[in-house]
Amino acid sequence: MHVLSFVNQKGGCGKTTAAVNLAGALAAKGRRVLLVDLDPQAHATMALGWAAEDEPTVREVLLGEARADAALVSGPGGVSLLPASAALADFEDATARMLHAEGALRAALEPLDARFDEVLLDCPPRVDGVLCANALRASDTAVLVVETGAFALQGAVKALDVLAELRETLDRPFDLRVLGTLFDRRTRFARELLMALHGRFGEALFDTVVRTSVRLREAAAMGVPVQVLDPACRGAADFEALAGEWLADGAGGDGAARDAGASRSPAFQTTRP
Ligand SMILES: Nc1ncnc2c1ncn2[C@@H]1O[C@H](COP(=O)(O)OP(=O)(O)O)[C@@H](O)[C@H]1O
Ligand SMILES: [Mg+2]
């Protein structure tokens, strides 16, 4: 079981879209995939057409009130979902007096090891909260999702610094990768930014860049991964390519060699004083 989280302190950069649709693309390739929604906004849950009501959600799992396998639901496109609801918003307060609150997700996922090949974690738009801390402690790989728009490079460098520092404190450090999203090939600006990202992060940047696609928005609104809505569209093609790339070099292969924080990455080191 490989756990990968989608992080960025910025909202609207495509984290949820990446988590949901990479999950769909991996499932379409026959992988056993679990998507965990760690955002009280519950966008990933909605994007799989689910609305949690009285049944246990990821909140109860993290608080030790329910087992993960009791809270799982089957989503469309062969993706299993550990849903979130707005009630997750009080998680920070609820864990104020809890010991080891940041290790709750890792512990909860352990019994699912034989059941899933890939577990994708959709994080809230902040990297300093206890939810993201849970995600990073459970992660084999953290994917920084970067919108290829204005100020993206500065934001990405800062976010990667924070993540690289944080993982120094972990007993099981995650690999760091970077994914470019919302790419509009028609603008020179976006093309140049992509080159700058590549210059800075090198191999840690996924070759696949997720282009802007109306179908991705439509799929979210309809509550299905884009592979289910229209497997022939550009959005589906991008996530198919990303899934292929991930399976070729991420999950089992030379992830560490592509790590954005690895000492061998001179591009990353130049961000330090
Ligand atoms: N590649 C894309 N093409 C078109 N729309 C996108 C794309 N990626 C994300 N969006 C849209 O942008 C908005 C924010 O994306 P989302 O994945 O929810 O970001 P985050 O989870 O980082 O807040 C959503 O309305 C989503 O449908
Ligand atoms: Mg989101």
CSV table of N, CA and C in Angstrom, one decimal, residues 10 145-157 178-185 187-202 205 209:
chain,number,residue,atom,x,y,z
A,10,LYS,N,-2.5,26.7,-0.4
A,10,LYS,CA,-3.4,27.6,-1.2
A,10,LYS,C,-4.6,26.8,-1.6
A,145,VAL,N,0.9,20.4,-5.1
A,145,VAL,CA,0.1,20.8,-6.3
A,145,VAL,C,0.2,22.2,-6.6
A,146,VAL,N,0.7,22.6,-7.8
A,146,VAL,CA,1.0,23.9,-8.1
A,146,VAL,C,0.2,24.4,-9.4
A,147,GLU,N,-0.6,25.4,-9.2
A,147,GLU,CA,-1.3,26.0,-10.3
A,147,GLU,C,-0.3,26.8,-11.1
A,148,THR,N,-0.3,26.6,-12.4
A,148,THR,CA,0.7,27.2,-13.3
A,148,THR,C,0.2,28.7,-13.6
A,149,GLY,N,0.1,29.5,-12.5
A,149,GLY,CA,-0.4,30.8,-12.7
A,149,GLY,C,0.6,31.8,-12.0
A,150,ALA,N,0.1,33.0,-11.8
A,150,ALA,CA,1.0,34.1,-11.3
A,150,ALA,C,1.5,33.7,-9.9
A,151,PHE,N,2.7,34.0,-9.6
A,151,PHE,CA,3.3,33.8,-8.2
A,151,PHE,C,3.5,32.4,-7.9
A,152,ALA,N,3.2,31.5,-8.8
A,152,ALA,CA,3.2,30.0,-8.5
A,152,ALA,C,4.6,29.6,-8.0
A,153,LEU,N,5.6,30.1,-8.7
A,153,LEU,CA,6.9,29.6,-8.4
A,153,LEU,C,7.4,29.9,-6.9
A,154,GLN,N,7.1,31.2,-6.6
A,154,GLN,CA,7.5,31.7,-5.2
A,154,GLN,C,6.7,30.9,-4.2
A,155,GLY,N,5.4,30.7,-4.4
A,155,GLY,CA,4.6,29.9,-3.5
A,155,GLY,C,5.1,28.5,-3.4
A,156,ALA,N,5.4,27.9,-4.5
A,156,ALA,CA,5.9,26.5,-4.5
A,156,ALA,C,7.2,26.3,-3.7
A,157,VAL,N,8.1,27.2,-4.0
A,157,VAL,CA,9.4,27.1,-3.3
A,157,VAL,C,9.2,27.3,-1.8
A,178,VAL,N,6.2,17.3,-7.2
A,178,VAL,CA,5.5,18.5,-7.6
A,178,VAL,C,4.7,18.2,-8.8
A,179,LEU,N,3.4,18.7,-8.8
A,179,LEU,CA,2.5,18.5,-9.9
A,179,LEU,C,2.0,19.8,-10.4
A,180,GLY,N,2.2,20.1,-11.7
A,180,GLY,CA,1.7,21.3,-12.3
A,180,GLY,C,0.2,21.1,-12.7
A,181,THR,N,-0.6,22.1,-12.4
A,181,THR,CA,-2.0,21.9,-12.8
A,181,THR,C,-2.6,23.2,-13.4
A,182,LEU,N,-3.8,23.1,-13.9
A,182,LEU,CA,-4.5,24.3,-14.5
A,182,LEU,C,-3.6,25.0,-15.5
A,183,PHE,N,-3.0,24.1,-16.4
A,183,PHE,CA,-2.1,24.6,-17.4
A,183,PHE,C,-2.8,25.0,-18.6
A,184,ASP,N,-2.5,26.2,-19.1
A,184,ASP,CA,-3.1,26.7,-20.3
A,184,ASP,C,-2.0,26.9,-21.3
A,185,ARG,N,-1.9,26.0,-22.2
A,185,ARG,CA,-0.8,26.0,-23.2
A,185,ARG,C,-0.8,27.2,-24.1
A,187,THR,N,-1.1,30.2,-23.3
A,187,THR,CA,-0.5,31.5,-22.8
A,187,THR,C,1.0,31.2,-22.7
A,188,ARG,N,1.8,32.2,-23.1
A,188,ARG,CA,3.2,32.1,-23.0
A,188,ARG,C,3.7,32.1,-21.6
A,189,PHE,N,2.9,32.8,-20.8
A,189,PHE,CA,3.2,32.9,-19.4
A,189,PHE,C,3.2,31.5,-18.7
A,190,ALA,N,2.2,30.8,-19.0
A,190,ALA,CA,2.1,29.4,-18.4
A,190,ALA,C,3.2,28.5,-18.9
A,191,ARG,N,3.6,28.6,-20.2
A,191,ARG,CA,4.7,27.8,-20.7
A,191,ARG,C,6.0,28.2,-20.1
A,192,GLU,N,6.2,29.4,-19.9
A,192,GLU,CA,7.5,29.9,-19.2
A,192,GLU,C,7.5,29.4,-17.8
A,193,LEU,N,6.3,29.5,-17.1
A,193,LEU,CA,6.3,29.1,-15.7
A,193,LEU,C,6.6,27.6,-15.6
A,194,LEU,N,6.1,26.9,-16.5
A,194,LEU,CA,6.3,25.4,-16.5
A,194,LEU,C,7.8,25.1,-16.6
A,195,MET,N,8.5,25.9,-17.5
A,195,MET,CA,9.9,25.7,-17.7
A,195,MET,C,10.7,26.1,-16.4
A,196,ALA,N,10.2,27.2,-15.7
A,196,ALA,CA,10.8,27.6,-14.5
A,196,ALA,C,10.6,26.5,-13.4
A,197,LEU,N,9.4,25.9,-13.4
A,197,LEU,CA,9.2,24.9,-12.4
A,197,LEU,C,10.2,23.7,-12.6
A,198,HIS,N,10.3,23.4,-13.9
A,198,HIS,CA,11.2,22.3,-14.2
A,198,HIS,C,12.7,22.6,-13.9
A,199,GLY,N,13.0,23.9,-14.1
A,199,GLY,CA,14.4,24.3,-13.8
A,199,GLY,C,14.6,24.2,-12.3
A,200,ARG,N,13.6,24.5,-11.5
A,200,ARG,CA,13.8,24.6,-10.1
A,200,ARG,C,13.6,23.2,-9.4
A,201,PHE,N,12.7,22.4,-9.9
A,201,PHE,CA,12.4,21.1,-9.2
A,201,PHE,C,12.9,19.9,-10.0
A,202,GLY,N,13.3,20.1,-11.2
A,202,GLY,CA,13.9,19.0,-12.0
A,202,GLY,C,13.0,17.8,-12.0
A,205,LEU,N,9.4,17.2,-10.5
A,205,LEU,CA,8.2,17.7,-11.2
A,205,LEU,C,7.7,16.5,-12.1
A,209,VAL,N,1.5,17.3,-16.9
A,209,VAL,CA,1.0,18.5,-16.4
A,209,VAL,C,-0.5,18.5,-16.7
